[in-house]
């Protein structure tokens, strides 16, 4: 069997974590489990390795690094890293993929366009490290057309040489010239709203709640913290929306077809304080978040997008799911202290309620 | 708040001059006084809007007197809830104020803890068996009360058979005196029984709330309410019997047509007597009337509320609407299975969310403890406040009738203007005048004048807006009833301090308990008394002081419910949850602030009622 380096999401599962990176493996797992994930494919870490090796990119980077010396713990050396990053990235991005690789990537892309029925389908190219480095590498949205897709896959690869990443590797004593990651190529959802779901109330660790944060436009607005999102708190069991905090969302993160760039666009005054999700959508998100949590067997941190063009419930897409990192890690020790019902009753009967607050 | 938070003391409150002389209606031990001032001023008194939302008629006060003793003793002397003492009452300006008494000394808490640990678990473990005994005993008490002999008149001469072959030895005049003394003992006894398990049921509920909150800090009390509430409780039987009678009627066309009409209940019953089908149906009605129609049209606490049994127009109006709904093919019964399934689903899904095995076990155990006894909170209510009180009111009316007949009172219900210590005087006055022979006057004019004066005072008291609280707010509370029924919390006290006595009709939002989730918007219908229900139109939002089982059929017509009084376990809360109607209870002011026809929005998830548009 020849070494495989490209996969449809539906061919992947959590077990492929080291082969395609966490994000791709999770998207695959979600797809396979029947959750609504935008169609897409993944380039495994082997693709990165092949590209770097076969094209001589690795050698050229190593060569460049021979003359590079800087102290990652010294803030004053940061500009040195910035310069190195710029130059290394230029080297990597200027090199063509091996022809068969490029052909395969484009073939997968055209099949994706066929599946969605849209020519030059907009896709996102996202990095997927085997270990989680949230926010360290780069993501490109609204990539369209086969040549662009190829180019942006390379840009995601080259983002392993962004300043953040090389400083991080230098601090850990890891090789600077090599950091294999996977890349997810997934269909863009024309998001009217998007955001994050935690299957726990992040404020107090109440696991009977689902917390949703969402804003208009694409999810980056919420993840990056550039927009104050709406907050919804839903009970997992009663499915009651118990809290609704509608924020002044100011702007939305959207695609500007003229500049072909993503940008923050100010919302009109009458839309800023409107809830960005309808109750029916909040409840659907909650129900599916519960299923995702059940599927992975631990508290989840989920990203979602709501399409503006599709009807409910097909308009709800899941673009990421990973274990929740704060409460999920807390050791689950007993809060009731192994007490029997009567012991609890006695406790209640002997503890007066303090009324005065002043 | 830096300044001392406190309310005026009773003597600092200026009462309206029309209330002059109100004190004489109540026995001295129920009043604030100089001689107990030191103890009284150490405590925080607040108006009991749950049991005494209206000015207290002297005889209706008997239930309050009885519960002060009964509730308190089960906490302090029987089950011995360690730091808790009883609840004391004081009448003030015809309204009742209550306080949770400060904790006992440390060594007493110690002593009580030992007794509690032995007595309480035993009672829980044996509750089911014990409840059967309780019910049997209680029903016997009610039947005995029904049997009491209250003569309709005093004979010119006692009948022959009371003299020959052997004199009876006593007369109807004596029976009158004895029966009244007996009925007083009976009502006091009934209220002793009332609290046999209630303190423990509430304590268990509070314990379960704490347990659930430790595991799920954000769990709503309305959800906890759904977990512990029973579906098949006596409280709902009256309504279930109505549904059954409606179905029976719907299957007999002649009966159906009569019941669908707009005639009075009395006319309908007369018409039904004319056909076989009608007589059969009436027989069914007769079978269930006692106990299930012995249900108050109000809370059961006031003599003027009436019960189905003596206001048959009320159940008959429900029958009429049920039959109409059956014709439309609607389902009229509460779905008991659904309620039970939903309860089990809630419990098992929350349980599944608990990660620690130990905690899951503790949670289950806590749940079993509360479930084992909580039914009592729902069951006792029917038997005591509804069934037995209905019997009591019927009997007291008989005493009122005979006093009216001999001109000591203007009308039977005026008997309620005298307290339980005074009525024996009236009865003795009557017995004496009768015994002394023909043409001997009793003091009718004196009693009637007193009754008139008191009637006026009570009317004035009704117009007066009583202060919400008196004295210094407490540091802490551990008395289960105070926490559960009256919901006395720091927030509540603050709200009172802010002077919520002045009801502001400009307000557009009022807060209460989030009793049943969901949001509904629509026209309000303010129902001060159940009798107003005839005006209610389908799809309106009911705004009422409080509700009770006889109101149950109302819930099939409305979009949402709002009450002045009652927490998450109040009747309105429970029934709303069952019908899936949004409900906010215990707002304190809804019937004052909201007017019929206002468009209001009820958010039963947040406990907010918004006045969207004034009528």
Short mmCIF file of C-alpha atoms in Angstrom, two decimals, chain B residues 242 245-246 248-261 263-286 289 293 312-313 315-317 319-320 323:
data_model
loop_
_atom_site.label_atom_id
_atom_site.label_comp_id
_atom_site.label_asym_id
_atom_site.label_seq_id
_atom_site.Cartn_x
_atom_site.Cartn_y
_atom_site.Cartn_z
CA UNK B 242 -64.83 15.97 37.29
CA UNK B 245 -68.08 12.67 35.33
CA UNK B 246 -67.69 14.74 32.16
CA UNK B 248 -69.77 9.80 31.62
CA UNK B 249 -72.05 12.69 30.71
CA UNK B 250 -70.62 12.99 27.22
CA UNK B 251 -71.64 9.39 26.58
CA UNK B 252 -75.27 10.04 27.55
CA UNK B 253 -76.79 12.53 25.12
CA UNK B 254 -79.62 13.70 27.39
CA UNK B 255 -77.22 14.33 30.27
CA UNK B 256 -74.76 16.04 27.97
CA UNK B 257 -77.34 18.49 26.64
CA UNK B 258 -78.48 19.48 30.13
CA UNK B 259 -74.93 19.97 31.43
CA UNK B 260 -73.95 22.00 28.36
CA UNK B 261 -76.73 24.49 29.02
CA UNK B 263 -78.94 26.98 33.72
CA UNK B 264 -77.91 26.99 37.38
CA UNK B 265 -76.48 23.84 38.93
CA UNK B 266 -79.66 23.40 40.97
CA UNK B 267 -81.86 23.57 37.86
CA UNK B 268 -79.60 21.19 36.00
CA UNK B 269 -79.74 18.67 38.82
CA UNK B 270 -83.52 18.91 38.90
CA UNK B 271 -83.73 18.37 35.15
CA UNK B 272 -81.45 15.35 35.42
CA UNK B 273 -83.81 13.71 37.90
CA UNK B 274 -86.38 13.29 35.12
CA UNK B 275 -84.57 10.68 33.03
CA UNK B 276 -82.99 7.30 33.73
CA UNK B 277 -79.72 8.46 32.25
CA UNK B 278 -79.84 11.60 34.34
CA UNK B 279 -80.54 9.69 37.54
CA UNK B 280 -77.72 7.28 36.82
CA UNK B 281 -75.33 10.18 36.35
CA UNK B 282 -76.54 11.86 39.54
CA UNK B 283 -75.89 8.62 41.40
CA UNK B 284 -72.29 8.68 40.19
CA UNK B 285 -72.03 12.27 41.32
CA UNK B 286 -73.42 11.35 44.71
CA UNK B 289 -69.22 14.08 46.35
CA UNK B 293 -66.35 17.84 46.23
CA UNK B 312 -72.28 23.61 42.96
CA UNK B 313 -72.31 26.24 40.22
CA UNK B 315 -67.98 22.47 39.52
CA UNK B 316 -70.92 22.59 37.10
CA UNK B 317 -69.30 25.40 35.13
CA UNK B 319 -68.31 20.26 33.72
CA UNK B 320 -69.82 22.46 31.05
CA UNK B 323 -67.96 18.57 27.93
#
